[in-house]
Short mmCIF file of C-alpha atoms in Angstrom, two decimals:
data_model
loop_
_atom_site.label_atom_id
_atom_site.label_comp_id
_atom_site.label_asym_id
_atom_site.label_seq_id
_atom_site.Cartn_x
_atom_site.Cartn_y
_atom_site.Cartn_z
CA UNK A 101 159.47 83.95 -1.52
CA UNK A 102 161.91 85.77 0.47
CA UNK A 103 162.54 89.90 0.69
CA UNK A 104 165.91 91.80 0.78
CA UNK A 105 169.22 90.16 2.23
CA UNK A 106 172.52 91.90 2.45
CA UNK A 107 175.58 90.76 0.23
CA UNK A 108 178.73 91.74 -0.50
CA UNK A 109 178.66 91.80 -3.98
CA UNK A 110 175.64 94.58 -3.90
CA UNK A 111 173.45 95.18 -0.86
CA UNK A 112 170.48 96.26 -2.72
CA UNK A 113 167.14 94.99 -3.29
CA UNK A 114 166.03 96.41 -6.54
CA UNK A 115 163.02 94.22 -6.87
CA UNK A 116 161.02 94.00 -3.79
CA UNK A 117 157.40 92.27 -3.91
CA UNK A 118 157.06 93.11 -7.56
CA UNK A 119 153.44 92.25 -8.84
CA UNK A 120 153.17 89.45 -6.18
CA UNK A 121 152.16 91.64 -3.40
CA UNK A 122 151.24 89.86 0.02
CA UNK A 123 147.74 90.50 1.13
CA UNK A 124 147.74 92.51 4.10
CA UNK A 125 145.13 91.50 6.29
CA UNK A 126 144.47 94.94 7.77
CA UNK A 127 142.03 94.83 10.81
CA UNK A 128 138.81 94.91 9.66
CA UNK A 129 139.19 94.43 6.24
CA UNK A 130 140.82 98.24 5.78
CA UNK A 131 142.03 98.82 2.21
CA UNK A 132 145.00 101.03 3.37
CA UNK A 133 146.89 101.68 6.97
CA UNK A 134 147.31 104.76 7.17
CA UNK A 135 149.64 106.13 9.50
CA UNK A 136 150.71 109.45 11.16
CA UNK A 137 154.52 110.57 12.21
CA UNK A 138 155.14 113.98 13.98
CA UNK A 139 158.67 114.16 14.10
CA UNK A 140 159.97 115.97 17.62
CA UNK A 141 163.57 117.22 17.11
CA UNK A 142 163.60 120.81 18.37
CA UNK A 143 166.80 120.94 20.83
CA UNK A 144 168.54 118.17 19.22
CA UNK A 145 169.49 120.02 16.02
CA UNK A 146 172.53 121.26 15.35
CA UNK A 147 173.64 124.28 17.97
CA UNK A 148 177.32 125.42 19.28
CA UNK A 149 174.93 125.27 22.07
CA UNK A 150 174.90 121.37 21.92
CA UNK A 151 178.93 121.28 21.43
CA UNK A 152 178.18 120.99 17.90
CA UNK A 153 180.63 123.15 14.83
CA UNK A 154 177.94 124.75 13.37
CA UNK A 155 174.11 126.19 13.44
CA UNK A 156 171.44 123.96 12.01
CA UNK A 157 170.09 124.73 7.94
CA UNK A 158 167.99 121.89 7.27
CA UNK A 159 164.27 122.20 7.23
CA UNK A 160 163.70 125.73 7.84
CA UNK A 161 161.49 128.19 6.66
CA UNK A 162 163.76 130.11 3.78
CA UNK A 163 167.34 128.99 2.22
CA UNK A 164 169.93 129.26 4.79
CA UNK A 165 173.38 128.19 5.35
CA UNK A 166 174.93 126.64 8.45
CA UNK A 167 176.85 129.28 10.97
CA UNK A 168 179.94 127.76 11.22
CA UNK A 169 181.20 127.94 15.14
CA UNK A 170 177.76 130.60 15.49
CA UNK A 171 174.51 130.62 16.81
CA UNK A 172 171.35 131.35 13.78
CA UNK A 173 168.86 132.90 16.46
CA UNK A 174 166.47 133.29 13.39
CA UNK A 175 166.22 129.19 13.10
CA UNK A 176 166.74 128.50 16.60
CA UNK A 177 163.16 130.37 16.97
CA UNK A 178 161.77 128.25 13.68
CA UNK A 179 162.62 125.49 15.93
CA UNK A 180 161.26 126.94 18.76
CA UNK A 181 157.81 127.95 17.93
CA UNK A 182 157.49 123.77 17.13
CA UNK A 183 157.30 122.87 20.71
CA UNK A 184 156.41 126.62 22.00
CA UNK A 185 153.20 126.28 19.64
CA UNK A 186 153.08 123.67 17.04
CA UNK A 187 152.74 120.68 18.75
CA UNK A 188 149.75 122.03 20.90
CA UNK A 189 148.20 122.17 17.81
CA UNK A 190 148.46 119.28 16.23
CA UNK A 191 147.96 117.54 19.01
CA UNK A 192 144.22 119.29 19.09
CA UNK A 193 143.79 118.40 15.65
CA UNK A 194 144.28 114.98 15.97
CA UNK A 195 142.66 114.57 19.23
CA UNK A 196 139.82 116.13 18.46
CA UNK A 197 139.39 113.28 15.54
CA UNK A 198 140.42 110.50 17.74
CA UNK A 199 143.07 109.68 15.03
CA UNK A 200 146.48 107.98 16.54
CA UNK A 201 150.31 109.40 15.99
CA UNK A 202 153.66 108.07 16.06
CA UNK A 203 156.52 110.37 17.39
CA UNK A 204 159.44 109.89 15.94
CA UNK A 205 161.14 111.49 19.25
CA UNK A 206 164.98 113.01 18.83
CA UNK A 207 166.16 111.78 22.41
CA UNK A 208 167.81 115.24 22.93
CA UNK A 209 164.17 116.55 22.20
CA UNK A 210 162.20 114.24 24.82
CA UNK A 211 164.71 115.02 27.27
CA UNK A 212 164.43 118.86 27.14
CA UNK A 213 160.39 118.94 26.00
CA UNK A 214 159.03 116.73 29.20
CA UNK A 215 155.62 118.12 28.50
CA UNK A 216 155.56 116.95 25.75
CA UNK A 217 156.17 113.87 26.07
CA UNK A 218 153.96 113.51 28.99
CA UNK A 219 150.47 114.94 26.79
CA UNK A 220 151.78 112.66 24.09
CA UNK A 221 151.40 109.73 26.40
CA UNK A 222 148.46 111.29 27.47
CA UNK A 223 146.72 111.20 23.94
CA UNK A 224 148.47 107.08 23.86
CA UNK A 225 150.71 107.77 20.75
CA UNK A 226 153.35 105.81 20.32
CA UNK A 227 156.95 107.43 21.28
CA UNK A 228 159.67 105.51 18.54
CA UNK A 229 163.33 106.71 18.55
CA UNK A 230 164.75 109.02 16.05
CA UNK A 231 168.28 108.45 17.01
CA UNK A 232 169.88 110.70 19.72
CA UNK A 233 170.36 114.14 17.90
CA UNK A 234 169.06 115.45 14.50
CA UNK A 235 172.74 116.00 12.94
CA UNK A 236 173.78 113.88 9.87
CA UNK A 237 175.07 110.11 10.75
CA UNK A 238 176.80 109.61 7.73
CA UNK A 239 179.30 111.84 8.90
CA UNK A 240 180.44 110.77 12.15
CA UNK A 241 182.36 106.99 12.67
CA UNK A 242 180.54 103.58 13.54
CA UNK A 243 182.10 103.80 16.84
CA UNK A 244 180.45 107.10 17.51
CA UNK A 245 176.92 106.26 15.53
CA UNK A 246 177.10 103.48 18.30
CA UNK A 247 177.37 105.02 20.84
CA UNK A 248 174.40 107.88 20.05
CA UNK A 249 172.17 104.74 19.18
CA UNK A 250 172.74 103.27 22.82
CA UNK A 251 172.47 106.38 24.53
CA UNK A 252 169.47 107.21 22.26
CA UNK A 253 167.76 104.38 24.30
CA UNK A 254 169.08 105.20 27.47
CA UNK A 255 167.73 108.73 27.48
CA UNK A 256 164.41 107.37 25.81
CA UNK A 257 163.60 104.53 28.41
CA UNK A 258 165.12 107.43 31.46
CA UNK A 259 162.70 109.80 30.42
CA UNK A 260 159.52 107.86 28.70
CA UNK A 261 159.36 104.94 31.21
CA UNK A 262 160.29 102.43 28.91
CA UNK A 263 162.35 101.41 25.62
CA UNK A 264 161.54 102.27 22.53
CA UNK A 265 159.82 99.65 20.02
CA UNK A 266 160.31 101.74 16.54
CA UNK A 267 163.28 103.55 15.30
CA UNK A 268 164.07 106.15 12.54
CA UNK A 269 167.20 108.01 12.36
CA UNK A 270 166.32 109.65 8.97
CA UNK A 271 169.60 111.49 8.24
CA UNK A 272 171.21 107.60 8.96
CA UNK A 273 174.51 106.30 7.63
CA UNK A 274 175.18 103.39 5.98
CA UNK A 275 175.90 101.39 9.19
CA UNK A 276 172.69 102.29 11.05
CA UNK A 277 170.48 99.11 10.55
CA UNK A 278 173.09 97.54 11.16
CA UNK A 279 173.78 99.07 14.22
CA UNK A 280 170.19 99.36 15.15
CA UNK A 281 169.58 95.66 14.94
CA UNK A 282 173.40 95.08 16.76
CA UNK A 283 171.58 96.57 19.73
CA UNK A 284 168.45 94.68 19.42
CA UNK A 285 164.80 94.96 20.95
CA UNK A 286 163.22 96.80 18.21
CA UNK A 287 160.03 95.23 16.68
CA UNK A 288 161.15 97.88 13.39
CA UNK A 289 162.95 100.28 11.99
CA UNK A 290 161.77 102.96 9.49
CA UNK A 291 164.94 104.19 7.71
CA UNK A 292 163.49 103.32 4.09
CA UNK A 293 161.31 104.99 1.62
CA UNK A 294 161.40 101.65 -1.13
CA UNK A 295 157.85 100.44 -0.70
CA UNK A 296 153.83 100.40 0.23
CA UNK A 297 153.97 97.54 2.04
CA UNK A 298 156.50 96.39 5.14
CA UNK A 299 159.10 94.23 4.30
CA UNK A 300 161.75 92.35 6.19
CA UNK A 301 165.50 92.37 5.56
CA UNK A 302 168.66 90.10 6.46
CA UNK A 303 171.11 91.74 8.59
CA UNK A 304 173.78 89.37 9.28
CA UNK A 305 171.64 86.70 10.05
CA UNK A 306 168.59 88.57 12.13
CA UNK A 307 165.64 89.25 10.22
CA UNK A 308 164.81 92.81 10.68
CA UNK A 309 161.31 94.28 10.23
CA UNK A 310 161.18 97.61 7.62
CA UNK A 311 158.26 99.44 7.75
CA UNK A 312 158.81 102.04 5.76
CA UNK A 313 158.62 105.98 5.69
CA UNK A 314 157.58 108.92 3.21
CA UNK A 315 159.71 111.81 1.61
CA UNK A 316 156.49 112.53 -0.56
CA UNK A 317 153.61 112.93 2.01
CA UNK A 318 155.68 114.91 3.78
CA UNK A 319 155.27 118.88 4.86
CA UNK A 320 159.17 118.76 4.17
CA UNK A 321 158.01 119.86 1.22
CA UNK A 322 156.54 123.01 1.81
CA UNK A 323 160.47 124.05 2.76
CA UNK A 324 162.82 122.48 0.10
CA UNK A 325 162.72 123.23 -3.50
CA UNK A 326 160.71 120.17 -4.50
CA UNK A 327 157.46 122.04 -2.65
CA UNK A 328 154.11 122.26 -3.29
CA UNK A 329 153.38 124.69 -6.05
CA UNK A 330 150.06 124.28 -8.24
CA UNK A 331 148.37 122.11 -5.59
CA UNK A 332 148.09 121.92 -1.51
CA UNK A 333 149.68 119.18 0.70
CA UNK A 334 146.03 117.86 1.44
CA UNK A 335 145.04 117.74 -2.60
CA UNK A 336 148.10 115.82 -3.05
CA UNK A 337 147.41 113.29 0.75
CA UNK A 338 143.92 112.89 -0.68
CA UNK A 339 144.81 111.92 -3.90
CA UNK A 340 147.53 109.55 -2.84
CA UNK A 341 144.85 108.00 -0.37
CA UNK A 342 142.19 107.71 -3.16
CA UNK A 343 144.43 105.63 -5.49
CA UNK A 344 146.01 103.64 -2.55
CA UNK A 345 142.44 102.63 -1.25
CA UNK A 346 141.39 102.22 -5.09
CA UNK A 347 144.66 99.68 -5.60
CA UNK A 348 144.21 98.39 -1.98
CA UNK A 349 140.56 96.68 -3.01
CA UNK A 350 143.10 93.43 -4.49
CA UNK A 351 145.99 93.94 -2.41
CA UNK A 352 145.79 96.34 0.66
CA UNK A 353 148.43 99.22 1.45
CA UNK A 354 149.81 101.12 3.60
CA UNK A 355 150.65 105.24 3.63
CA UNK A 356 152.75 107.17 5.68
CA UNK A 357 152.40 111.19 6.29
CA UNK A 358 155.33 112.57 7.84
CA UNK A 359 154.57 115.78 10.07
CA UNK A 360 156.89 118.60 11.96
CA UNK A 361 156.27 120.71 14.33
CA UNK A 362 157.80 123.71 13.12
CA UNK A 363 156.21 123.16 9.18
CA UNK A 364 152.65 122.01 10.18
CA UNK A 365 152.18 122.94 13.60
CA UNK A 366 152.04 126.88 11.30
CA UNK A 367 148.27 128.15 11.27
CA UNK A 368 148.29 128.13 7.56
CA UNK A 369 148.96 124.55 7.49
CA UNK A 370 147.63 123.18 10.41
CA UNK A 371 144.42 124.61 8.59
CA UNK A 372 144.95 122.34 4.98
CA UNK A 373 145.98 119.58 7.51
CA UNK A 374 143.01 119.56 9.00
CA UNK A 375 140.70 118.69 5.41
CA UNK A 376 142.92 115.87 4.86
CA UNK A 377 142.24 114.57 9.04
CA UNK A 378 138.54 114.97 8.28
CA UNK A 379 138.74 113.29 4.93
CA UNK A 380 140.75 110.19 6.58
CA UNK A 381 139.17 109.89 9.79
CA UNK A 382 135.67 109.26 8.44
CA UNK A 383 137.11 107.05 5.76
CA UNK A 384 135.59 103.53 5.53
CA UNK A 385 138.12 101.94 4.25
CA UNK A 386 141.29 103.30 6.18
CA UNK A 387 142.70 101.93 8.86
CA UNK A 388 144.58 104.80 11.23
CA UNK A 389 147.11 103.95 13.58
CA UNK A 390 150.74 103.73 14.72
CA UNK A 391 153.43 102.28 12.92
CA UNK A 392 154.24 100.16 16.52
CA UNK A 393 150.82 98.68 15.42
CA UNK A 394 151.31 98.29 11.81
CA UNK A 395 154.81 96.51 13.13
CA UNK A 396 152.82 94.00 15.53
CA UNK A 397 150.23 93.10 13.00
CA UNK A 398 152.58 92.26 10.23
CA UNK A 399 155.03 90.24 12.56
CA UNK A 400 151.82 87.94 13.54
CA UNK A 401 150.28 87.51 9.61
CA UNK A 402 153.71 87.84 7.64
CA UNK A 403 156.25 86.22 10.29
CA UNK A 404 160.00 86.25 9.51
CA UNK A 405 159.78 82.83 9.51
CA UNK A 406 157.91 83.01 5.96
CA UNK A 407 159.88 85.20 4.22
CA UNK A 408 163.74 84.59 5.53
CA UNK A 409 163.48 80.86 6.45
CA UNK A 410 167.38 81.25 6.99
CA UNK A 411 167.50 84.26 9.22
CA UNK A 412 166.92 84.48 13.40
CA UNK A 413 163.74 86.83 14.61
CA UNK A 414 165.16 87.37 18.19
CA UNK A 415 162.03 88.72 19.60
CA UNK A 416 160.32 86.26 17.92
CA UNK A 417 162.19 83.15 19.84
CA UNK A 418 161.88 85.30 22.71
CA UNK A 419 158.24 85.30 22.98
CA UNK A 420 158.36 81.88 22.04
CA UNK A 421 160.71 81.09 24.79
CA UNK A 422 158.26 83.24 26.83
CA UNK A 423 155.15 81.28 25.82
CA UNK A 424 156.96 78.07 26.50
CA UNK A 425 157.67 78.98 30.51
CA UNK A 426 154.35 79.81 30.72
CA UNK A 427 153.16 76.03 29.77
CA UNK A 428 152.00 74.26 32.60
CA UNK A 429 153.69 71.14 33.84
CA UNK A 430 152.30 68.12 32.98
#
């Protein structure tokens, strides 16, 4: 059985695992991964300040329009109080609980948030890419998308102390996976919301490992007009974890929760957060950890190899390659 592949005639794959789910093999016989993304993009948003046309208007506290050629000091402080405040704590909360994180890290945002970075290290999450600014990709030119993906990399290995393993651009273009995987050393990407379960893809060839995201356990939510109304964001993670652990008995799953500093970093939230940390963290059945470790563990039980018998894993022959110099001479 093979997953998606890219064709000309319509580069969709409508029908995924289906009822044939592969079994997942969590660690420990966990019923559901569940995994953990605070997304870091305060200073790489859109700002004149940045060279860009206009303010930023997307995830912010109350309907707003973008500023064209003018600063919006009112979201430039939403922004703000994320790193000022937010991440601090978050990061208690989930230190505290011993439960890992994956940053999805705006390169822009490492590179003026050092801190940061350095107590994220600190607490061993894992640092993946979210592309080099949070604008919109589908409106600027391969060429250019290119380019922000390589210096995206640059600034992340300058200023973490090494390349990142995971990327997510989020607003992405068409051409970003294939970008992404054009520039190679990624063990995923997670620009995809299409399943439970990661998956792997044919780019040209190169098998490419998806492990997907969330737009629905997501604090987004509490700031678009899809929010949560007659129930709280940790009534609706609970409930989502319930029926994925209840399903995950056959077949095992996996759950993302996608976090901002700015949205849930707010007292109010933090505090709803925090029943759905203690609900998870003493869970039985749940695995918690970072997608870089979701990535690893389905690369070694569900190999490429398996699924796209036609398609190259580069890091795959690499470690091969690296295995085989490491043979002793007979």
């Amino acid at each position: 059985m093979t997953h998606a592949s890219f064709s000309s005639d319509y580069p969709r794959d409508l029908h995924g695992y289906g009822d044939d789910l592969p079994h997942a093999r969590w660690p420990g016989g966990a019923k559901v991964a569940l995994q953990f993304v605070i997304n870091l993009e305060e200073g790489g948003e859109n700002n004149v300040l940045h060279g860009d046309d206009s303010s930023e208007a997307f995830l912010t506290e109350e309907p707003t329009t973008a500023l064209r050629g003018r600063r919006n000091l009112n979201v430039e402080s939403q922004y703000e109080y994320g790193t000022r405040a937010g991440f601090w704590r978050l990061r208690r909360l989930f230190d505290e609980r011993g439960l890992p994180v994956t940053v999805f890290g705006i390169a822009e945002s490492l590179r003026r948030n050092p801190r940061l970075v350095a107590a994220a290290q600190e607490s061993g999450w894992e640092l993946a890419s979210h592309s080099l600014r949070w604008i919109n990709y589908a409106q600027l030119a391969p060429e250019a998308e290119r380019e922000h993906v390589e210096q995206a990399v640059r600034t992340h290995t300058e200023i973490c102390g090494e390349p990142p393993l995971g990327w997510y651009t989020g607003r992405n273009s068409a051409d970003t996976r294939r970008l992404v995987v054009e520039h190679g050393g990624f063990l995923y990407d997670s620009d995809s919301f299409s399943d439970d379960l990661p998956y792997w893809v044919d780019v040209d060839g190169v098998a490419q490992l998806v492990v997907p995201y969330t737009l629905d356990n997501n604090d987004g939510r509490y700031v678009n007009t899809y929010g949560f109304q007659s129930e709280s964001f940790s009534a609706y993670l609970t409930r989502a974890l319930e029926l994925l652990v209840e399903e995950g008995a056959e077949r095992p799953r996996m759950m993302s929760v996608g976090l901002h500093l700015r949205i849930s970093g707010r007292p109010g939230r933090a505090a709803d957060l925090r029943r759905f940390l203690d609900f998870a963290a003493g869970h039985p059945d749940v695995w918690v950890t970072r997608r870089v470790d979701i990535a690893r563990h389905w690369r070694a039980v569900h190999p490429a190899s398996r699924w796209l018998p036609g398609s190259v894993d580069p890091l795959a022959e690499r470690e091969r390659a690296a295995d085989g110099s490491r043979q002793p001479r007979r």
